[in-house]
PDB file of C-alpha atoms in Angstrom:
ATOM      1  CA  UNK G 175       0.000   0.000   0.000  1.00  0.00           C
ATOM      2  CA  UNK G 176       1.529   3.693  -1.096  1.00  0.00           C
ATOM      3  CA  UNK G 177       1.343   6.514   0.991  1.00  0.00           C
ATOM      4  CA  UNK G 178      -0.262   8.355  -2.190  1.00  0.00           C
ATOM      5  CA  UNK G 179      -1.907   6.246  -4.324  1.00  0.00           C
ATOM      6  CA  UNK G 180      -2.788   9.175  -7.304  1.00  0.00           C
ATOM      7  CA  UNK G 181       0.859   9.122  -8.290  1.00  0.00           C
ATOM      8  CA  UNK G 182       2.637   7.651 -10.678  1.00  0.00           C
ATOM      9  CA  UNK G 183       5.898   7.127  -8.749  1.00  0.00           C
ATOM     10  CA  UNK G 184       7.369   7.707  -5.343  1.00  0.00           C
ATOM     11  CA  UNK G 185      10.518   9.358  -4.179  1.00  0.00           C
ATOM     12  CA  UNK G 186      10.357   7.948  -0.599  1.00  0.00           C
ATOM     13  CA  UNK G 187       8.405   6.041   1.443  1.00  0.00           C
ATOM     14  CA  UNK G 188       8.442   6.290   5.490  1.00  0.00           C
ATOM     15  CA  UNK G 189       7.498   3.452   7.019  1.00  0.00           C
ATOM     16  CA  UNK G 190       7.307   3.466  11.822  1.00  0.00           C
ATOM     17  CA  UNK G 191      10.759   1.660  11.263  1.00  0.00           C
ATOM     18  CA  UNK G 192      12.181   2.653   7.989  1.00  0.00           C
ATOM     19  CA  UNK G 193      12.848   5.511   5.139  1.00  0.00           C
ATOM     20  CA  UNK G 194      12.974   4.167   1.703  1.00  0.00           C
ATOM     21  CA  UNK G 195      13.752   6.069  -0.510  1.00  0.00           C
ATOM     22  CA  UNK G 196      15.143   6.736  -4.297  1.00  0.00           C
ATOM     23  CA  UNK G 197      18.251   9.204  -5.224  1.00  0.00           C
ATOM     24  CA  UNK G 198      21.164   8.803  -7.512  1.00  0.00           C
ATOM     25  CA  UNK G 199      23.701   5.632  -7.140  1.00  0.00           C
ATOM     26  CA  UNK G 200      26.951   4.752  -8.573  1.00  0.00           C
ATOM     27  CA  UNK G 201      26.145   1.133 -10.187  1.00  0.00           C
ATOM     28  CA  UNK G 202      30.055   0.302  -9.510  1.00  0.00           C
ATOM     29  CA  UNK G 203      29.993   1.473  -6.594  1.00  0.00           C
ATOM     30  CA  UNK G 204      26.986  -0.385  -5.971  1.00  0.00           C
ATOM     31  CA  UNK G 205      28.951  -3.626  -7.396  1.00  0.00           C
ATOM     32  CA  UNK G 206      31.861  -3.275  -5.680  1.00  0.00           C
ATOM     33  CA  UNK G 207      29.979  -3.532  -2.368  1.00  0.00           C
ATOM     34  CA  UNK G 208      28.093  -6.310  -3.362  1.00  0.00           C
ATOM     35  CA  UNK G 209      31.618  -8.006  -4.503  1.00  0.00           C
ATOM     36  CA  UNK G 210      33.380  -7.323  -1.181  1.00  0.00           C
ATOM     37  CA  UNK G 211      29.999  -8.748   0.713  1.00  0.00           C
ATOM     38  CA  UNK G 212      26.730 -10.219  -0.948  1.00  0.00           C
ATOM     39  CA  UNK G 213      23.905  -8.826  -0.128  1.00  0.00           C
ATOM     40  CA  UNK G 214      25.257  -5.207   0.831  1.00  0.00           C
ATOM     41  CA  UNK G 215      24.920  -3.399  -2.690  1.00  0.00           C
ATOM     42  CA  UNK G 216      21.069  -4.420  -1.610  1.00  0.00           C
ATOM     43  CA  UNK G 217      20.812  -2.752   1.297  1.00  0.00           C
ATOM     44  CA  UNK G 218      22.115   0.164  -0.252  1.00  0.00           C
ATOM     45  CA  UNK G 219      19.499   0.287  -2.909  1.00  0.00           C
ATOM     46  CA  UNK G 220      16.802  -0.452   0.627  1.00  0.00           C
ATOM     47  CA  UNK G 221      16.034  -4.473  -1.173  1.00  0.00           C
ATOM     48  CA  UNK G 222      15.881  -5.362   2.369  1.00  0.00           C
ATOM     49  CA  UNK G 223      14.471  -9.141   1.997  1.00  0.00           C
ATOM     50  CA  UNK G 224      16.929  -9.795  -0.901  1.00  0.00           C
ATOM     51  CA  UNK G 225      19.863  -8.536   0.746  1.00  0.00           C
ATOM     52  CA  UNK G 226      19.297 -10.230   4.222  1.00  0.00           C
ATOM     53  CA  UNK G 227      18.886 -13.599   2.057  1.00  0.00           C
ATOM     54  CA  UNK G 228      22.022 -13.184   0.136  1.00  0.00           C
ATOM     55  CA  UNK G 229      23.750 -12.287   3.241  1.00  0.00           C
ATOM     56  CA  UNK G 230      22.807 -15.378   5.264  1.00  0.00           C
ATOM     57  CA  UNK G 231      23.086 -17.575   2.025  1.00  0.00           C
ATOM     58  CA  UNK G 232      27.004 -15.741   1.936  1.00  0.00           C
ATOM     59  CA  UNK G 233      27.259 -16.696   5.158  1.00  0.00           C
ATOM     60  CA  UNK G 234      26.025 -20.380   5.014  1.00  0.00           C
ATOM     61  CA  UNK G 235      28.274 -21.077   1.974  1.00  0.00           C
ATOM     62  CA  UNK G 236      31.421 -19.368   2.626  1.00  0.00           C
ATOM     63  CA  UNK G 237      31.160 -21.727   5.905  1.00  0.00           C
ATOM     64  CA  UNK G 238      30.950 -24.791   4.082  1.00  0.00           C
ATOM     65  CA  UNK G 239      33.330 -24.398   1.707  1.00  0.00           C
ATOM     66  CA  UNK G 240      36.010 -22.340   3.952  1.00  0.00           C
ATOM     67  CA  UNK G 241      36.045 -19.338   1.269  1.00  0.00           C
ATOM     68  CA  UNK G 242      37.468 -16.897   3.666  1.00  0.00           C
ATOM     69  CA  UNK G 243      40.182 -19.508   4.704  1.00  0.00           C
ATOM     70  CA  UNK G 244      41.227 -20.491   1.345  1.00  0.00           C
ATOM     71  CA  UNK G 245      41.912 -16.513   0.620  1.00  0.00           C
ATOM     72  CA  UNK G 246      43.795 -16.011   4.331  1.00  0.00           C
ATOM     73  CA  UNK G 247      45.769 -19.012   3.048  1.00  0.00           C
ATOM     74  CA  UNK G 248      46.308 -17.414  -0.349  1.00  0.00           C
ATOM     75  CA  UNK G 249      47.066 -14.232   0.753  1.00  0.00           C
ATOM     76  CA  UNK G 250      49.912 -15.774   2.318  1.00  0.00           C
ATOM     77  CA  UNK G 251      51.057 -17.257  -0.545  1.00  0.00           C
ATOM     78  CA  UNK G 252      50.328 -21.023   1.196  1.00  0.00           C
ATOM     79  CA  UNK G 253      48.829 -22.207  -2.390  1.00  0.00           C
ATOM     80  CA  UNK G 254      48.977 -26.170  -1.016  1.00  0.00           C
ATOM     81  CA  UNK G 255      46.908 -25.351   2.617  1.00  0.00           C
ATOM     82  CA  UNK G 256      44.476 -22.944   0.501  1.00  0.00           C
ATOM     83  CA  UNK G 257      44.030 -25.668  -1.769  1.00  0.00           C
ATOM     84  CA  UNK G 258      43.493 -28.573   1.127  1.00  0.00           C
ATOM     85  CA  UNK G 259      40.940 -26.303   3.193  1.00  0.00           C
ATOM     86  CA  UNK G 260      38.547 -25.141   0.306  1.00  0.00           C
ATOM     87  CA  UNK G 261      35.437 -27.175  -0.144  1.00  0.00           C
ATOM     88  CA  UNK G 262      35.086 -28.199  -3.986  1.00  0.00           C
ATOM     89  CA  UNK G 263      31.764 -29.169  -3.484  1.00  0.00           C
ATOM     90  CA  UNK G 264      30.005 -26.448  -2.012  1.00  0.00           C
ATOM     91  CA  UNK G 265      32.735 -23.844  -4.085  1.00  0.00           C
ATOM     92  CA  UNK G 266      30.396 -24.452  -6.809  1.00  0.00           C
ATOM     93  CA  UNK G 267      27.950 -23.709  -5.342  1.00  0.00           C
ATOM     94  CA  UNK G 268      29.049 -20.228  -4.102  1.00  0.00           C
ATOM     95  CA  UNK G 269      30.419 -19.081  -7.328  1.00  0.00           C
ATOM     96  CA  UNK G 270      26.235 -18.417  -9.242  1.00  0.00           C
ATOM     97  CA  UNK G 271      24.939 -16.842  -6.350  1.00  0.00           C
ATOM     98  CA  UNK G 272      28.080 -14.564  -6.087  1.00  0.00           C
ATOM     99  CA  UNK G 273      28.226 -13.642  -9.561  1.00  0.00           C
ATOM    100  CA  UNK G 274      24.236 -12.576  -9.622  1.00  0.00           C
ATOM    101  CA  UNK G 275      24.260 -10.836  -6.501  1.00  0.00           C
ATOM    102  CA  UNK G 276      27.416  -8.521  -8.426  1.00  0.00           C
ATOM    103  CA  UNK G 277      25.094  -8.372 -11.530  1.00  0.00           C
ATOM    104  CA  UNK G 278      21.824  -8.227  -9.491  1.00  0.00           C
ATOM    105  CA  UNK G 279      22.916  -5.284  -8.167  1.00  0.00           C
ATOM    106  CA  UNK G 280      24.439  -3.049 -10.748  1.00  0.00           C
ATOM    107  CA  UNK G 281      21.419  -3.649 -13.136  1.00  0.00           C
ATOM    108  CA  UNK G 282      18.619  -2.896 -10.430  1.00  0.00           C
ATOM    109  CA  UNK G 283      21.034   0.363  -9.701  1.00  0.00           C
ATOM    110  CA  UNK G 284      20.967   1.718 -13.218  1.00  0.00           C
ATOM    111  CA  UNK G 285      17.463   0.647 -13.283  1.00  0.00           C
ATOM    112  CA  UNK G 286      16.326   2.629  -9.869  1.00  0.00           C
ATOM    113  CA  UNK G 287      18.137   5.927 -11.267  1.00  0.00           C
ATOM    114  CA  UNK G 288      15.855   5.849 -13.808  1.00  0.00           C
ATOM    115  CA  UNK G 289      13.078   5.658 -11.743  1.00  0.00           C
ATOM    116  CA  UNK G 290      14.703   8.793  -9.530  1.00  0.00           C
ATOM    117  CA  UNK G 291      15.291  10.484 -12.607  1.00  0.00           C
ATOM    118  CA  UNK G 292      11.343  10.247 -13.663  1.00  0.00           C
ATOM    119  CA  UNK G 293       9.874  10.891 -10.083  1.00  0.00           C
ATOM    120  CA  UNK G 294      11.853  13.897  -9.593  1.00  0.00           C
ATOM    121  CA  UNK G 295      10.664  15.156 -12.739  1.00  0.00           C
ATOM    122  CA  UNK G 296       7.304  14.403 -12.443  1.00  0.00           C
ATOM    123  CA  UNK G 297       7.751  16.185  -8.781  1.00  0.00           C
ATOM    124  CA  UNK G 298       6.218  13.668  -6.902  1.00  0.00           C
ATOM    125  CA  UNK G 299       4.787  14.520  -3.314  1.00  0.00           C
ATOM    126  CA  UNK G 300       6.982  12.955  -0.027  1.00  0.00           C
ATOM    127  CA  UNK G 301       5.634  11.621   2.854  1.00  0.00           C
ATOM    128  CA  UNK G 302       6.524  13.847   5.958  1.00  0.00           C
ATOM    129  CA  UNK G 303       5.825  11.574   9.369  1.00  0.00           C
ATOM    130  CA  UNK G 304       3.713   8.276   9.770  1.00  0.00           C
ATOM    131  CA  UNK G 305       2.846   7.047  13.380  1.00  0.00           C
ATOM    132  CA  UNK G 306       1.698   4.218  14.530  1.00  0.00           C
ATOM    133  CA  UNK G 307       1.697   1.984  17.909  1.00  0.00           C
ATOM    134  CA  UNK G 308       5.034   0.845  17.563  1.00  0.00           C
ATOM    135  CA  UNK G 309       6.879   3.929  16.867  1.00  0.00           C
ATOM    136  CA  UNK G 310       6.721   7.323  14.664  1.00  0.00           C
ATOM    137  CA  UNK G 311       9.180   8.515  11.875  1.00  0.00           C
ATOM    138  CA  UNK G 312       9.475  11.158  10.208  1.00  0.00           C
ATOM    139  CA  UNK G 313      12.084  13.786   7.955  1.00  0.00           C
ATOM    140  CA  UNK G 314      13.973  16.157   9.598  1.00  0.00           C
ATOM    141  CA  UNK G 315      18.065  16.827   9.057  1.00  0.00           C
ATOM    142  CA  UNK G 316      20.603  14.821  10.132  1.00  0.00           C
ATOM    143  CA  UNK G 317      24.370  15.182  10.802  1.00  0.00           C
ATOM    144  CA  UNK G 318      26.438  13.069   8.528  1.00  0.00           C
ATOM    145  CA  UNK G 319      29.720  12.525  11.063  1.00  0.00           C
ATOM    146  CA  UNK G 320      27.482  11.584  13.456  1.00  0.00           C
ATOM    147  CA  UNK G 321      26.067   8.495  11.624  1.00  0.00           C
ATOM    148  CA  UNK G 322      29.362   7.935  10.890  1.00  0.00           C
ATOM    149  CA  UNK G 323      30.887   8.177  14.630  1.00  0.00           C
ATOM    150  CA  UNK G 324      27.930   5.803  15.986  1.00  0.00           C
ATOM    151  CA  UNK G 325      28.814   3.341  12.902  1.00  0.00           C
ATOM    152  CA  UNK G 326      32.780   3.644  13.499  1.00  0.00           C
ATOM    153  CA  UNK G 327      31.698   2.990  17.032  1.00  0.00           C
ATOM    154  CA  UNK G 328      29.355  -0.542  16.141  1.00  0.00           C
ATOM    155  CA  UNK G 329      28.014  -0.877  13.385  1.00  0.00           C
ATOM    156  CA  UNK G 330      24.134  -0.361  13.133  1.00  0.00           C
ATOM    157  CA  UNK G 331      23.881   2.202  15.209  1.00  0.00           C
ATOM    158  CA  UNK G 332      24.378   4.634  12.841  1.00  0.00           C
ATOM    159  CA  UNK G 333      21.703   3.411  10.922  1.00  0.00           C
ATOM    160  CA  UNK G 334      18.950   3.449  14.105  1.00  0.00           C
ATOM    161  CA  UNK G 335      19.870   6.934  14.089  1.00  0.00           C
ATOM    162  CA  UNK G 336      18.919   7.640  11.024  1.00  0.00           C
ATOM    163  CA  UNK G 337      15.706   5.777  11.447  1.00  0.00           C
ATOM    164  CA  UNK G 338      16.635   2.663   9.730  1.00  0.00           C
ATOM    165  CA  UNK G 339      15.348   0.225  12.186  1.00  0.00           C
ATOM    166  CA  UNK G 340      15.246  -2.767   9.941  1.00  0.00           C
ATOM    167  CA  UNK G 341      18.531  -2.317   8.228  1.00  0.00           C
ATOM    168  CA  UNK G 342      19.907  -1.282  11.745  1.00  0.00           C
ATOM    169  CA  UNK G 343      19.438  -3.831  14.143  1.00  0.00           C
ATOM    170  CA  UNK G 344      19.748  -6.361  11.617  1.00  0.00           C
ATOM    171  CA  UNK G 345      23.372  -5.353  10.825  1.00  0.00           C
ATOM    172  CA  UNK G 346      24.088  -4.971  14.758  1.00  0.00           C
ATOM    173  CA  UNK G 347      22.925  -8.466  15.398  1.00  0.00           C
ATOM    174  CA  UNK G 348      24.676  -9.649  12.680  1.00  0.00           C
ATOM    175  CA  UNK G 349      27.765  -8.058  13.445  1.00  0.00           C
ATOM    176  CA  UNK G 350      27.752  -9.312  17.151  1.00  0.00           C
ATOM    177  CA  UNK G 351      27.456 -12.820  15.760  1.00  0.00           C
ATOM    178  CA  UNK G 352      30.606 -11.960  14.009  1.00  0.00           C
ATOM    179  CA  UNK G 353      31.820 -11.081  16.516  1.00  0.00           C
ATOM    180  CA  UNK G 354      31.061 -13.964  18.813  1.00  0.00           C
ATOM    181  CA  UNK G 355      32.248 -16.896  16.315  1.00  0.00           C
ATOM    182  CA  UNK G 356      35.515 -14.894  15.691  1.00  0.00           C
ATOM    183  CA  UNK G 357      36.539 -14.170  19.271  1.00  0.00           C
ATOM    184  CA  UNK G 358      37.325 -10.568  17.641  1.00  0.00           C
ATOM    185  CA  UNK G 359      36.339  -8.717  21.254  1.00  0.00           C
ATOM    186  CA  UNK G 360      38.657 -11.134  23.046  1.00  0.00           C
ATOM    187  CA  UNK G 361      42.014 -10.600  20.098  1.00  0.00           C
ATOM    188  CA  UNK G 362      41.087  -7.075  20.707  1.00  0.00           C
ATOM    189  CA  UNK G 363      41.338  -7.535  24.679  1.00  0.00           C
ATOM    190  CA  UNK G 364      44.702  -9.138  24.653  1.00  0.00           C
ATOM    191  CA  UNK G 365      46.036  -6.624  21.877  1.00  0.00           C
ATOM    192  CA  UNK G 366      45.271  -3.807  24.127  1.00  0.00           C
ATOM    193  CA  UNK G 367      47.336  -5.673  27.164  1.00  0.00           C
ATOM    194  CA  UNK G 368      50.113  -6.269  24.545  1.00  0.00           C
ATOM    195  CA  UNK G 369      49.148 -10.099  24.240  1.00  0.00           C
ATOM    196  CA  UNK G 370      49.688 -10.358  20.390  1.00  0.00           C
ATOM    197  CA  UNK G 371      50.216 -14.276  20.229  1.00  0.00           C
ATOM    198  CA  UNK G 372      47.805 -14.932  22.665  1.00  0.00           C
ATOM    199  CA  UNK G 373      45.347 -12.740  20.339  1.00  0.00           C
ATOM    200  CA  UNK G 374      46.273 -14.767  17.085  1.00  0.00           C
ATOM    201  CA  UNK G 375      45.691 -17.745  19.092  1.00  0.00           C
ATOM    202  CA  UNK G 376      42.303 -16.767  20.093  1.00  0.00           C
ATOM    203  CA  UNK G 377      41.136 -15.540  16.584  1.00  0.00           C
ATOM    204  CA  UNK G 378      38.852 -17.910  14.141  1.00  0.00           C
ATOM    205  CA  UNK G 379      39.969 -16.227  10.779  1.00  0.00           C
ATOM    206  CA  UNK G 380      37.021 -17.648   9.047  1.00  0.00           C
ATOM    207  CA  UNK G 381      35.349 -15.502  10.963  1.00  0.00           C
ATOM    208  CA  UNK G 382      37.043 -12.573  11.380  1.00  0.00           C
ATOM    209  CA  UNK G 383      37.618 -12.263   7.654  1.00  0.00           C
ATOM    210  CA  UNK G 384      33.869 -10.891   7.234  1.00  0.00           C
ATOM    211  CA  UNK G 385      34.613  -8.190   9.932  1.00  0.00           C
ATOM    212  CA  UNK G 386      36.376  -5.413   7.366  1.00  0.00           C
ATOM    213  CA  UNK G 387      33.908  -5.716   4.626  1.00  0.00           C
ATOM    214  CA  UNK G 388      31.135  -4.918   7.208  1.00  0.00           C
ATOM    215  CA  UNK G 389      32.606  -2.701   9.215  1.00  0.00           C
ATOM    216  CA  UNK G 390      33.721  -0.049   5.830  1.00  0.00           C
ATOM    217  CA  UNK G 391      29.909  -0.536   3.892  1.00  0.00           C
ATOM    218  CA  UNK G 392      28.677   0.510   7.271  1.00  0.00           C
ATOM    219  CA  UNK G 393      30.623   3.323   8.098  1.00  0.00           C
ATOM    220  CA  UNK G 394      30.385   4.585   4.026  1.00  0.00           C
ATOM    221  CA  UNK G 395      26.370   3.750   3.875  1.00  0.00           C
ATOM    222  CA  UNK G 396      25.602   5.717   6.843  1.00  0.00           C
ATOM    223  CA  UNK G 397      27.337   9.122   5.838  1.00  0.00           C
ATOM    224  CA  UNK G 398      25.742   8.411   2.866  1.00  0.00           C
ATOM    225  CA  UNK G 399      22.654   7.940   3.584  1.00  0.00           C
ATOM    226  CA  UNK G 400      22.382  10.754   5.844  1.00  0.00           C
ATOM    227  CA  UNK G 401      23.580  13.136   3.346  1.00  0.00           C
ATOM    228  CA  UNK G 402      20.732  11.615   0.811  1.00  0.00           C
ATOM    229  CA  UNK G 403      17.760  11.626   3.787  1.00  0.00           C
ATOM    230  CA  UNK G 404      18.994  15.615   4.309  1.00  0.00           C
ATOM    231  CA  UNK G 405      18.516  16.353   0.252  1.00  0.00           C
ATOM    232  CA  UNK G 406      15.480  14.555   0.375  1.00  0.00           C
ATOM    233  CA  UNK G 407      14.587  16.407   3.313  1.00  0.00           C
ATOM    234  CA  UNK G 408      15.199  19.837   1.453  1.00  0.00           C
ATOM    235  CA  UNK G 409      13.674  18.644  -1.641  1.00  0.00           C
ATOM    236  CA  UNK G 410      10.197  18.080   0.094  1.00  0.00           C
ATOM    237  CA  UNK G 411      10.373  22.501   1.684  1.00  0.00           C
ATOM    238  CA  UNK G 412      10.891  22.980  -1.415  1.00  0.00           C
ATOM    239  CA  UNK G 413       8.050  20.923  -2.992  1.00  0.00           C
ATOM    240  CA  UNK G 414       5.914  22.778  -0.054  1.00  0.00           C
ATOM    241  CA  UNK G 415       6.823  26.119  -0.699  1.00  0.00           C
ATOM    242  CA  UNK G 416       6.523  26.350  -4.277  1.00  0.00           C
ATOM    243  CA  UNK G 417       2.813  24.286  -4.015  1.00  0.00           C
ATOM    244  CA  UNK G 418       2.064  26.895  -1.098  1.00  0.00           C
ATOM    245  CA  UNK G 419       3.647  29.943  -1.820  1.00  0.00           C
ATOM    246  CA  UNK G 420       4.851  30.340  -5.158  1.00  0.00           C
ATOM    247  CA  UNK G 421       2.583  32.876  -7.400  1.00  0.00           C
ATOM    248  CA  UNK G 422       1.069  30.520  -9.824  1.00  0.00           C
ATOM    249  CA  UNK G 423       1.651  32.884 -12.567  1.00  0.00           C
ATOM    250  CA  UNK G 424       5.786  33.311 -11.313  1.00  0.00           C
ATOM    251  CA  UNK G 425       7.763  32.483 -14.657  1.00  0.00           C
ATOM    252  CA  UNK G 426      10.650  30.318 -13.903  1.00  0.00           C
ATOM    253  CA  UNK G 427      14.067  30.980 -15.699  1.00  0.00           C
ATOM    254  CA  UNK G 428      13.815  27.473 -17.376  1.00  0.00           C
TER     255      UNK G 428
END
């Protein structure tokens, strides 16, 4: 159900735990997130249910077939242990859902511009607040390096300060699991006494492997989409104004 059913397209949608919403995207950029992670050019573009099932299918399959091991290993230039600890079996596997998720999301990005491109014109109408009995959202401006410091800090929380509720506590429990399985809190606890071999000891790279690639889309998508949520912000005073107070008969200079 759209919050305004007369129009032909939407520039946002607020939802009590979410703001959707269309603007501009870099398809590579949008490909190179999905590359480092599956799932995470999706949650850029706000394909919540896709994204979260690529990213547990990522996670499921790199598992099984000890991906992030078998690139530790090569990394290292151990070609004979990177060979012994992949998974031939389920490496198949990984390789087609991979490769669409990369695809998946550059073509749905150049796709969704259009669709920006079309709704701005058209000037659709944006949704200002929605309540309901769970909670109430609504568009106001937000400070970029903020998201950012609460994302640096965990990730997630910069996004449930921007409102995203779904993609936000999603990525913080997700991240804590991370966490858990890769002992990364405890290798951080003995780094900080000075304990390096005790932290190497502790660490599950299979694990900890996943940690970068979360914790930079995080940090990135949050500035990012605080900057967008301000311009969308701005784009809907204007919208009022001009409906409101503009002279109807005011020539414009294009």
């Amino acid at each position: 159900m759209t919050q305004f059913p007369n129009q032909r397209r939407q520039r946002a949608f607020l939802s009590q735990f979410s703001i959707t919403q269309l603007h501009l995207k870099n398809p590579w950029v949008v490909a190179f997130f999905s590359f480092s992670y599956p799932g995470f050019g999706h949650l850029m573009q706000h394909r919540y249910v896709v994204a979260i099932i690529l990213i547990l299918w990522e996670t499921f399959i790199n598992r099984m077939a000890n991906v992030n091991l078998g690139i530790l290993y090569t990394l290292l230039g151990e070609f004979d242990k990177a060979k012994e600890v992949l998974n031939e079996r389920w490496l198949i596997l990984y390789v087609a859902i991979y490769m669409f998720g990369i695809w998946d999301g550059y073509r749905s990005t150049i796709d969704q511009n259009k669709q920006y491109v079309l709704a701005d014109r058209e000037d659709a109408t944006m949704p200002t607040i929605t309540m309901g009995s769970w909670d109430m959202n609504y568009l106001d401006k937000k400070k970029p390096w903020v998201a950012l410091v609460w994302s640096a800090l965990f990730p997630g929380l910069g996004h449930l300060y921007l409102h995203n509720v779904i993609f936000g506590f999603f990525i913080f429990i997700y991240t804590v699991g991370i966490c858990y399985l890769g002992n990364i809190l405890l290798g951080i606890e003995y780094s900080m006494w000075g304990d390096f071999v005790k932290a190497k000891e502790v660490l599950n790279m299979q694990w900890v492997l996943y940690f970068p690639s979360i914790y930079l889309f995080i940090i990135f998508d949050s500035y990012v989409t605080a900057v967008e949520q301000n311009k969308l912000f701005e784009k809907e005073m204007s919208h009022y104004l001009r409906k409101k107070y503009q002279n109807p008969r005011f020539k414009t200079p294009i």
